[in-house]
PDB file of C-alpha atoms and ligand atoms in Angstrom:
ATOM      1  CA  MET A   1       4.202   4.282 -36.748  1.00  0.00           C
ATOM      2  CA  ASP A   2       4.999   2.731 -33.389  1.00  0.00           C
ATOM      3  CA  THR A   3       3.892   5.086 -30.599  1.00  0.00           C
ATOM      4  CA  ASN A   4       4.736   2.712 -27.762  1.00  0.00           C
ATOM      5  CA  ARG A   5       7.157   4.492 -25.397  1.00  0.00           C
ATOM      6  CA  LEU A   6       7.593   1.608 -22.962  1.00  0.00           C
ATOM      7  CA  SER A   7      10.120  -1.197 -23.331  1.00  0.00           C
ATOM      8  CA  LYS A   8       8.784  -4.750 -23.188  1.00  0.00           C
ATOM      9  CA  THR A   9      10.519  -5.286 -19.849  1.00  0.00           C
ATOM     10  CA  LEU A  10       9.088  -2.176 -18.221  1.00  0.00           C
ATOM     11  CA  ALA A  11       5.621  -2.768 -19.658  1.00  0.00           C
ATOM     12  CA  LYS A  12       5.681  -6.265 -18.115  1.00  0.00           C
ATOM     13  CA  ALA A  13       6.947  -4.933 -14.763  1.00  0.00           C
ATOM     14  CA  LEU A  14       4.280  -2.210 -14.691  1.00  0.00           C
ATOM     15  CA  ASN A  15       1.538  -4.666 -15.588  1.00  0.00           C
ATOM     16  CA  ASP A  16       2.758  -6.985 -12.818  1.00  0.00           C
ATOM     17  CA  GLN A  17       2.767  -4.034 -10.424  1.00  0.00           C
ATOM     18  CA  MET A  18      -0.846  -3.323 -11.328  1.00  0.00           C
ATOM     19  CA  THR A  19      -1.655  -6.860 -10.159  1.00  0.00           C
ATOM     20  CA  ASN A  20       0.414  -6.350  -6.977  1.00  0.00           C
ATOM     21  CA  GLU A  21      -1.633  -3.260  -6.128  1.00  0.00           C
ATOM     22  CA  ALA A  22      -4.867  -5.142  -6.813  1.00  0.00           C
ATOM     23  CA  HIS A  23      -3.577  -7.998  -4.635  1.00  0.00           C
ATOM     24  CA  ASN A  24      -2.899  -5.573  -1.788  1.00  0.00           C
ATOM     25  CA  ALA A  25      -6.408  -4.164  -2.223  1.00  0.00           C
ATOM     26  CA  GLN A  26      -7.773  -7.703  -1.778  1.00  0.00           C
ATOM     27  CA  ILE A  27      -5.669  -8.185   1.357  1.00  0.00           C
ATOM     28  CA  TYR A  28      -7.045  -4.972   2.921  1.00  0.00           C
ATOM     29  CA  LEU A  29     -10.550  -5.933   1.839  1.00  0.00           C
ATOM     30  CA  ALA A  30     -10.288  -9.392   3.419  1.00  0.00           C
ATOM     31  CA  TYR A  31      -8.766  -8.071   6.654  1.00  0.00           C
ATOM     32  CA  ALA A  32     -11.366  -5.285   6.859  1.00  0.00           C
ATOM     33  CA  SER A  33     -14.119  -7.886   6.605  1.00  0.00           C
ATOM     34  CA  TRP A  34     -12.378 -10.039   9.226  1.00  0.00           C
ATOM     35  CA  ALA A  35     -12.097  -7.040  11.590  1.00  0.00           C
ATOM     36  CA  ASN A  36     -15.753  -6.206  11.032  1.00  0.00           C
ATOM     37  CA  GLU A  37     -16.832  -9.761  11.876  1.00  0.00           C
ATOM     38  CA  LYS A  38     -14.786  -9.557  15.071  1.00  0.00           C
ATOM     39  CA  GLY A  39     -16.537  -6.310  16.081  1.00  0.00           C
ATOM     40  CA  TYR A  40     -13.612  -3.955  15.417  1.00  0.00           C
ATOM     41  CA  ASP A  41     -15.509  -1.355  13.401  1.00  0.00           C
ATOM     42  CA  GLY A  42     -12.807   1.323  13.611  1.00  0.00           C
ATOM     43  CA  ILE A  43     -10.073  -0.998  12.341  1.00  0.00           C
ATOM     44  CA  SER A  44     -12.433  -2.330   9.709  1.00  0.00           C
ATOM     45  CA  ASN A  45     -13.255   1.130   8.316  1.00  0.00           C
ATOM     46  CA  PHE A  46      -9.603   2.061   8.304  1.00  0.00           C
ATOM     47  CA  LEU A  47      -8.769  -1.083   6.292  1.00  0.00           C
ATOM     48  CA  PHE A  48     -11.690  -0.637   3.882  1.00  0.00           C
ATOM     49  CA  ARG A  49     -10.424   2.873   3.095  1.00  0.00           C
ATOM     50  CA  HIS A  50      -6.952   1.479   2.464  1.00  0.00           C
ATOM     51  CA  SER A  51      -8.313  -1.147   0.137  1.00  0.00           C
ATOM     52  CA  ASN A  52      -9.686   1.689  -1.992  1.00  0.00           C
ATOM     53  CA  GLU A  53      -6.316   3.441  -1.915  1.00  0.00           C
ATOM     54  CA  GLU A  54      -4.641   0.333  -3.328  1.00  0.00           C
ATOM     55  CA  ARG A  55      -7.212   0.134  -6.093  1.00  0.00           C
ATOM     56  CA  ASN A  56      -6.450   3.767  -6.916  1.00  0.00           C
ATOM     57  CA  HIS A  57      -2.761   2.859  -7.150  1.00  0.00           C
ATOM     58  CA  MET A  58      -3.610   0.093  -9.599  1.00  0.00           C
ATOM     59  CA  MET A  59      -5.607   2.584 -11.660  1.00  0.00           C
ATOM     60  CA  LYS A  60      -2.748   5.092 -11.746  1.00  0.00           C
ATOM     61  CA  ILE A  61      -0.413   2.470 -13.206  1.00  0.00           C
ATOM     62  CA  LEU A  62      -3.019   1.313 -15.715  1.00  0.00           C
ATOM     63  CA  GLU A  63      -3.493   4.899 -16.860  1.00  0.00           C
ATOM     64  CA  TYR A  64       0.268   5.425 -17.112  1.00  0.00           C
ATOM     65  CA  ILE A  65       0.750   2.346 -19.321  1.00  0.00           C
ATOM     66  CA  LEU A  66      -2.026   3.584 -21.628  1.00  0.00           C
ATOM     67  CA  LYS A  67      -0.661   7.126 -21.754  1.00  0.00           C
ATOM     68  CA  ARG A  68       2.769   5.816 -22.757  1.00  0.00           C
ATOM     69  CA  GLY A  69       1.231   3.832 -25.605  1.00  0.00           C
ATOM     70  CA  GLY A  70       1.789   0.462 -23.900  1.00  0.00           C
ATOM     71  CA  LYS A  71      -0.470  -2.548 -23.677  1.00  0.00           C
ATOM     72  CA  VAL A  72      -2.447  -3.113 -20.493  1.00  0.00           C
ATOM     73  CA  VAL A  73      -2.762  -6.785 -19.548  1.00  0.00           C
ATOM     74  CA  VAL A  74      -5.378  -7.423 -16.868  1.00  0.00           C
ATOM     75  CA  THR A  75      -4.796 -10.746 -15.147  1.00  0.00           C
ATOM     76  CA  ALA A  76      -6.292 -12.766 -12.283  1.00  0.00           C
ATOM     77  CA  ILE A  77      -5.605 -11.356  -8.812  1.00  0.00           C
ATOM     78  CA  PRO A  78      -4.019 -13.741  -6.296  1.00  0.00           C
ATOM     79  CA  GLY A  79      -6.167 -14.308  -3.203  1.00  0.00           C
ATOM     80  CA  PRO A  80      -5.406 -12.571   0.099  1.00  0.00           C
ATOM     81  CA  GLY A  81      -4.406 -15.739   1.980  1.00  0.00           C
ATOM     82  CA  ALA A  82      -5.628 -16.785   5.409  1.00  0.00           C
ATOM     83  CA  ASP A  83      -7.377 -14.376   7.763  1.00  0.00           C
ATOM     84  CA  PRO A  84      -5.267 -12.908  10.560  1.00  0.00           C
ATOM     85  CA  VAL A  85      -5.507 -14.691  13.905  1.00  0.00           C
ATOM     86  CA  SER A  86      -5.407 -11.497  15.984  1.00  0.00           C
ATOM     87  CA  VAL A  87      -5.213  -7.700  15.648  1.00  0.00           C
ATOM     88  CA  ASN A  88      -1.463  -7.938  16.207  1.00  0.00           C
ATOM     89  CA  ASP A  89      -1.153 -10.552  13.450  1.00  0.00           C
ATOM     90  CA  CYS A  90      -3.311  -8.375  11.175  1.00  0.00           C
ATOM     91  CA  PHE A  91      -0.967  -5.376  11.500  1.00  0.00           C
ATOM     92  CA  GLU A  92       2.149  -7.533  11.184  1.00  0.00           C
ATOM     93  CA  LYS A  93       0.827  -9.056   7.951  1.00  0.00           C
ATOM     94  CA  ILE A  94      -0.042  -5.604   6.609  1.00  0.00           C
ATOM     95  CA  PHE A  95       3.451  -4.304   7.337  1.00  0.00           C
ATOM     96  CA  LYS A  96       4.971  -7.343   5.599  1.00  0.00           C
ATOM     97  CA  SER A  97       2.844  -6.914   2.469  1.00  0.00           C
ATOM     98  CA  GLU A  98       3.664  -3.181   2.311  1.00  0.00           C
ATOM     99  CA  VAL A  99       7.398  -3.934   2.536  1.00  0.00           C
ATOM    100  CA  GLU A 100       7.053  -6.539  -0.243  1.00  0.00           C
ATOM    101  CA  ASN A 101       5.259  -3.980  -2.387  1.00  0.00           C
ATOM    102  CA  THR A 102       7.975  -1.409  -1.717  1.00  0.00           C
ATOM    103  CA  THR A 103      10.575  -3.931  -2.893  1.00  0.00           C
ATOM    104  CA  SER A 104       8.828  -4.433  -6.231  1.00  0.00           C
ATOM    105  CA  ILE A 105       8.389  -0.671  -6.677  1.00  0.00           C
ATOM    106  CA  TYR A 106      12.111  -0.112  -6.051  1.00  0.00           C
ATOM    107  CA  GLU A 107      12.803  -2.798  -8.651  1.00  0.00           C
ATOM    108  CA  ILE A 108      10.843  -0.828 -11.281  1.00  0.00           C
ATOM    109  CA  VAL A 109      12.712   2.345 -10.282  1.00  0.00           C
ATOM    110  CA  ASN A 110      16.005   0.457 -10.794  1.00  0.00           C
ATOM    111  CA  MET A 111      14.857  -0.869 -14.149  1.00  0.00           C
ATOM    112  CA  SER A 112      13.733   2.545 -15.385  1.00  0.00           C
ATOM    113  CA  MET A 113      17.056   4.035 -14.309  1.00  0.00           C
ATOM    114  CA  ALA A 114      18.994   1.288 -16.108  1.00  0.00           C
ATOM    115  CA  GLU A 115      16.964   1.954 -19.282  1.00  0.00           C
ATOM    116  CA  LYS A 116      17.193   5.736 -18.847  1.00  0.00           C
ATOM    117  CA  ASP A 117      13.398   5.836 -19.097  1.00  0.00           C
ATOM    118  CA  TRP A 118      13.120   9.032 -17.089  1.00  0.00           C
ATOM    119  CA  ALA A 119       9.358   9.361 -17.629  1.00  0.00           C
ATOM    120  CA  THR A 120       8.792   6.047 -15.842  1.00  0.00           C
ATOM    121  CA  TRP A 121      11.412   6.877 -13.228  1.00  0.00           C
ATOM    122  CA  ASN A 122       9.640  10.175 -12.554  1.00  0.00           C
ATOM    123  CA  PHE A 123       6.201   8.528 -12.446  1.00  0.00           C
ATOM    124  CA  MET A 124       7.444   5.935  -9.955  1.00  0.00           C
ATOM    125  CA  GLN A 125       8.682   8.579  -7.509  1.00  0.00           C
ATOM    126  CA  TRP A 126       5.058   9.153  -6.482  1.00  0.00           C
ATOM    127  CA  PHE A 127       4.908   5.475  -5.479  1.00  0.00           C
ATOM    128  CA  VAL A 128       8.218   5.643  -3.602  1.00  0.00           C
ATOM    129  CA  LYS A 129       6.793   8.437  -1.440  1.00  0.00           C
ATOM    130  CA  GLU A 130       3.462   6.665  -1.043  1.00  0.00           C
ATOM    131  CA  GLN A 131       5.180   3.474   0.124  1.00  0.00           C
ATOM    132  CA  THR A 132       7.231   5.434   2.675  1.00  0.00           C
ATOM    133  CA  GLU A 133       3.944   6.802   4.013  1.00  0.00           C
ATOM    134  CA  GLU A 134       2.277   3.399   4.092  1.00  0.00           C
ATOM    135  CA  GLU A 135       5.216   1.731   5.799  1.00  0.00           C
ATOM    136  CA  THR A 136       5.271   4.555   8.369  1.00  0.00           C
ATOM    137  CA  LEU A 137       1.556   4.133   8.973  1.00  0.00           C
ATOM    138  CA  ALA A 138       1.931   0.352   9.365  1.00  0.00           C
ATOM    139  CA  MET A 139       4.874   0.854  11.761  1.00  0.00           C
ATOM    140  CA  ASP A 140       2.777   3.310  13.804  1.00  0.00           C
ATOM    141  CA  LEU A 141      -0.018   0.744  14.013  1.00  0.00           C
ATOM    142  CA  LEU A 142       2.441  -1.912  15.157  1.00  0.00           C
ATOM    143  CA  SER A 143       3.800   0.432  17.843  1.00  0.00           C
ATOM    144  CA  LYS A 144       0.269   1.134  19.057  1.00  0.00           C
ATOM    145  CA  ILE A 145      -0.621  -2.535  19.306  1.00  0.00           C
ATOM    146  CA  LYS A 146       2.696  -3.203  21.060  1.00  0.00           C
ATOM    147  CA  VAL A 147       1.830  -0.573  23.676  1.00  0.00           C
ATOM    148  CA  ALA A 148      -1.596  -2.206  23.999  1.00  0.00           C
ATOM    149  CA  GLY A 149       0.099  -5.541  24.803  1.00  0.00           C
ATOM    150  CA  GLY A 150       0.804  -7.099  21.378  1.00  0.00           C
ATOM    151  CA  GLU A 151      -0.608 -10.633  21.156  1.00  0.00           C
ATOM    152  CA  LYS A 152      -1.651 -10.317  24.799  1.00  0.00           C
ATOM    153  CA  ALA A 153      -3.633  -7.084  24.320  1.00  0.00           C
ATOM    154  CA  GLY A 154      -6.744  -7.214  26.482  1.00  0.00           C
ATOM    155  CA  HIS A 155     -10.324  -6.268  25.548  1.00  0.00           C
ATOM    156  CA  ASP A 156     -10.045  -2.760  27.020  1.00  0.00           C
ATOM    157  CA  ALA A 157      -6.853  -1.942  25.123  1.00  0.00           C
ATOM    158  CA  LEU A 158      -8.270  -3.318  21.869  1.00  0.00           C
ATOM    159  CA  TYR A 159     -11.481  -1.368  22.394  1.00  0.00           C
ATOM    160  CA  THR A 160      -9.503   1.880  22.766  1.00  0.00           C
ATOM    161  CA  LEU A 161      -7.294   1.050  19.784  1.00  0.00           C
ATOM    162  CA  ASP A 162     -10.341   0.339  17.651  1.00  0.00           C
ATOM    163  CA  ARG A 163     -11.917   3.648  18.677  1.00  0.00           C
ATOM    164  CA  ASP A 164      -8.669   5.516  17.895  1.00  0.00           C
ATOM    165  CA  LEU A 165      -8.326   3.953  14.478  1.00  0.00           C
ATOM    166  CA  ALA A 166     -11.798   5.119  13.516  1.00  0.00           C
ATOM    167  CA  ILE A 167     -10.395   8.660  13.540  1.00  0.00           C
ATOM    168  CA  THR A 168      -6.760   8.004  12.519  1.00  0.00           C
ATOM    169  CA  PRO A 169      -5.821  10.022   9.413  1.00  0.00           C
ATOM    170  CA  ASP A 170      -5.135   7.912   6.315  1.00  0.00           C
ATOM    171  CA  ASP A 171      -1.774   9.546   5.669  1.00  0.00           C
ATOM    172  CA  ALA A 172       1.274   9.361   7.922  1.00  0.00           C
ATOM    173  CA  VAL A 173       3.513  12.385   8.509  1.00  0.00           C
ATOM    174  CA  LEU A 174       6.811  11.886   6.675  1.00  0.00           C
ATOM    175  CA  ALA A 175      10.199  13.003   7.965  1.00  0.00           C
ATOM    176  CA  GLN A 176      10.532  15.451   5.067  1.00  0.00           C
ATOM    177  CA  ASP A 177       7.338  17.235   6.158  1.00  0.00           C
ATOM    178  CA  VAL A 178       8.488  17.771   9.744  1.00  0.00           C
ATOM    179  CA  THR A 179       9.682  21.155  11.086  1.00  0.00           C
ATOM    180  CA  VAL A 180      11.019  22.333  14.450  1.00  0.00           C
ATOM    181  CA  GLU A 181       7.635  23.946  15.155  1.00  0.00           C
ATOM    182  CA  LYS A 182       5.712  20.877  14.030  1.00  0.00           C
ATOM    183  CA  PRO A 183       7.720  17.796  15.062  1.00  0.00           C
TER     184      PRO A 183
HETATM  185 FE1  OFO B   1      -0.074   0.699  -3.141  1.00  0.00          FE
HETATM  186  O1  OFO B   1       0.427   1.350  -1.573  1.00  0.00           O
HETATM  187 FE2  OFO B   1       0.526   0.040  -0.303  1.00  0.00          FE
HETATM  188  O2  OFO B   1       0.999  -1.333  -1.118  1.00  0.00           O
END
């Protein structure tokens, strides 16, 4: 008896998404190492923690494919590309890769809706929320670096930013969690 509850198309998309998450983990890992080499320990720790988050995302999808009776296909992970050239470039690249990941997650949501695979649609809602958080966090980082001077940020500003990021929470506050008392 066939117990596979995933269509071929969705199984392929989910397997590809697993690789996307792993790819993002590699990007964070590479940038964290770059930041560490440059002496930005706070930024580095922040990025190392995010690399782990991306690996957890990969694991969630892997587990979902298995639980739906699908076949997991583990493939090679594309490399992270060139190191950033500055802290500003680092945050811009991170924002770009998060937006790209959001696009592929939305694509899976669209596919699951078209197939009326509500289990996958429901599962993917966790990722929709997570991507909103990660984009918000990346936007906040970009605003901070802009205030610090963007590409022209001086040593003092970067030192303060690095110190702040060492204690920045990993999760951004989403609009749906805001109240009048707690804006
Ligand atoms: Fe997997 O959350 Fe970012 O990309």
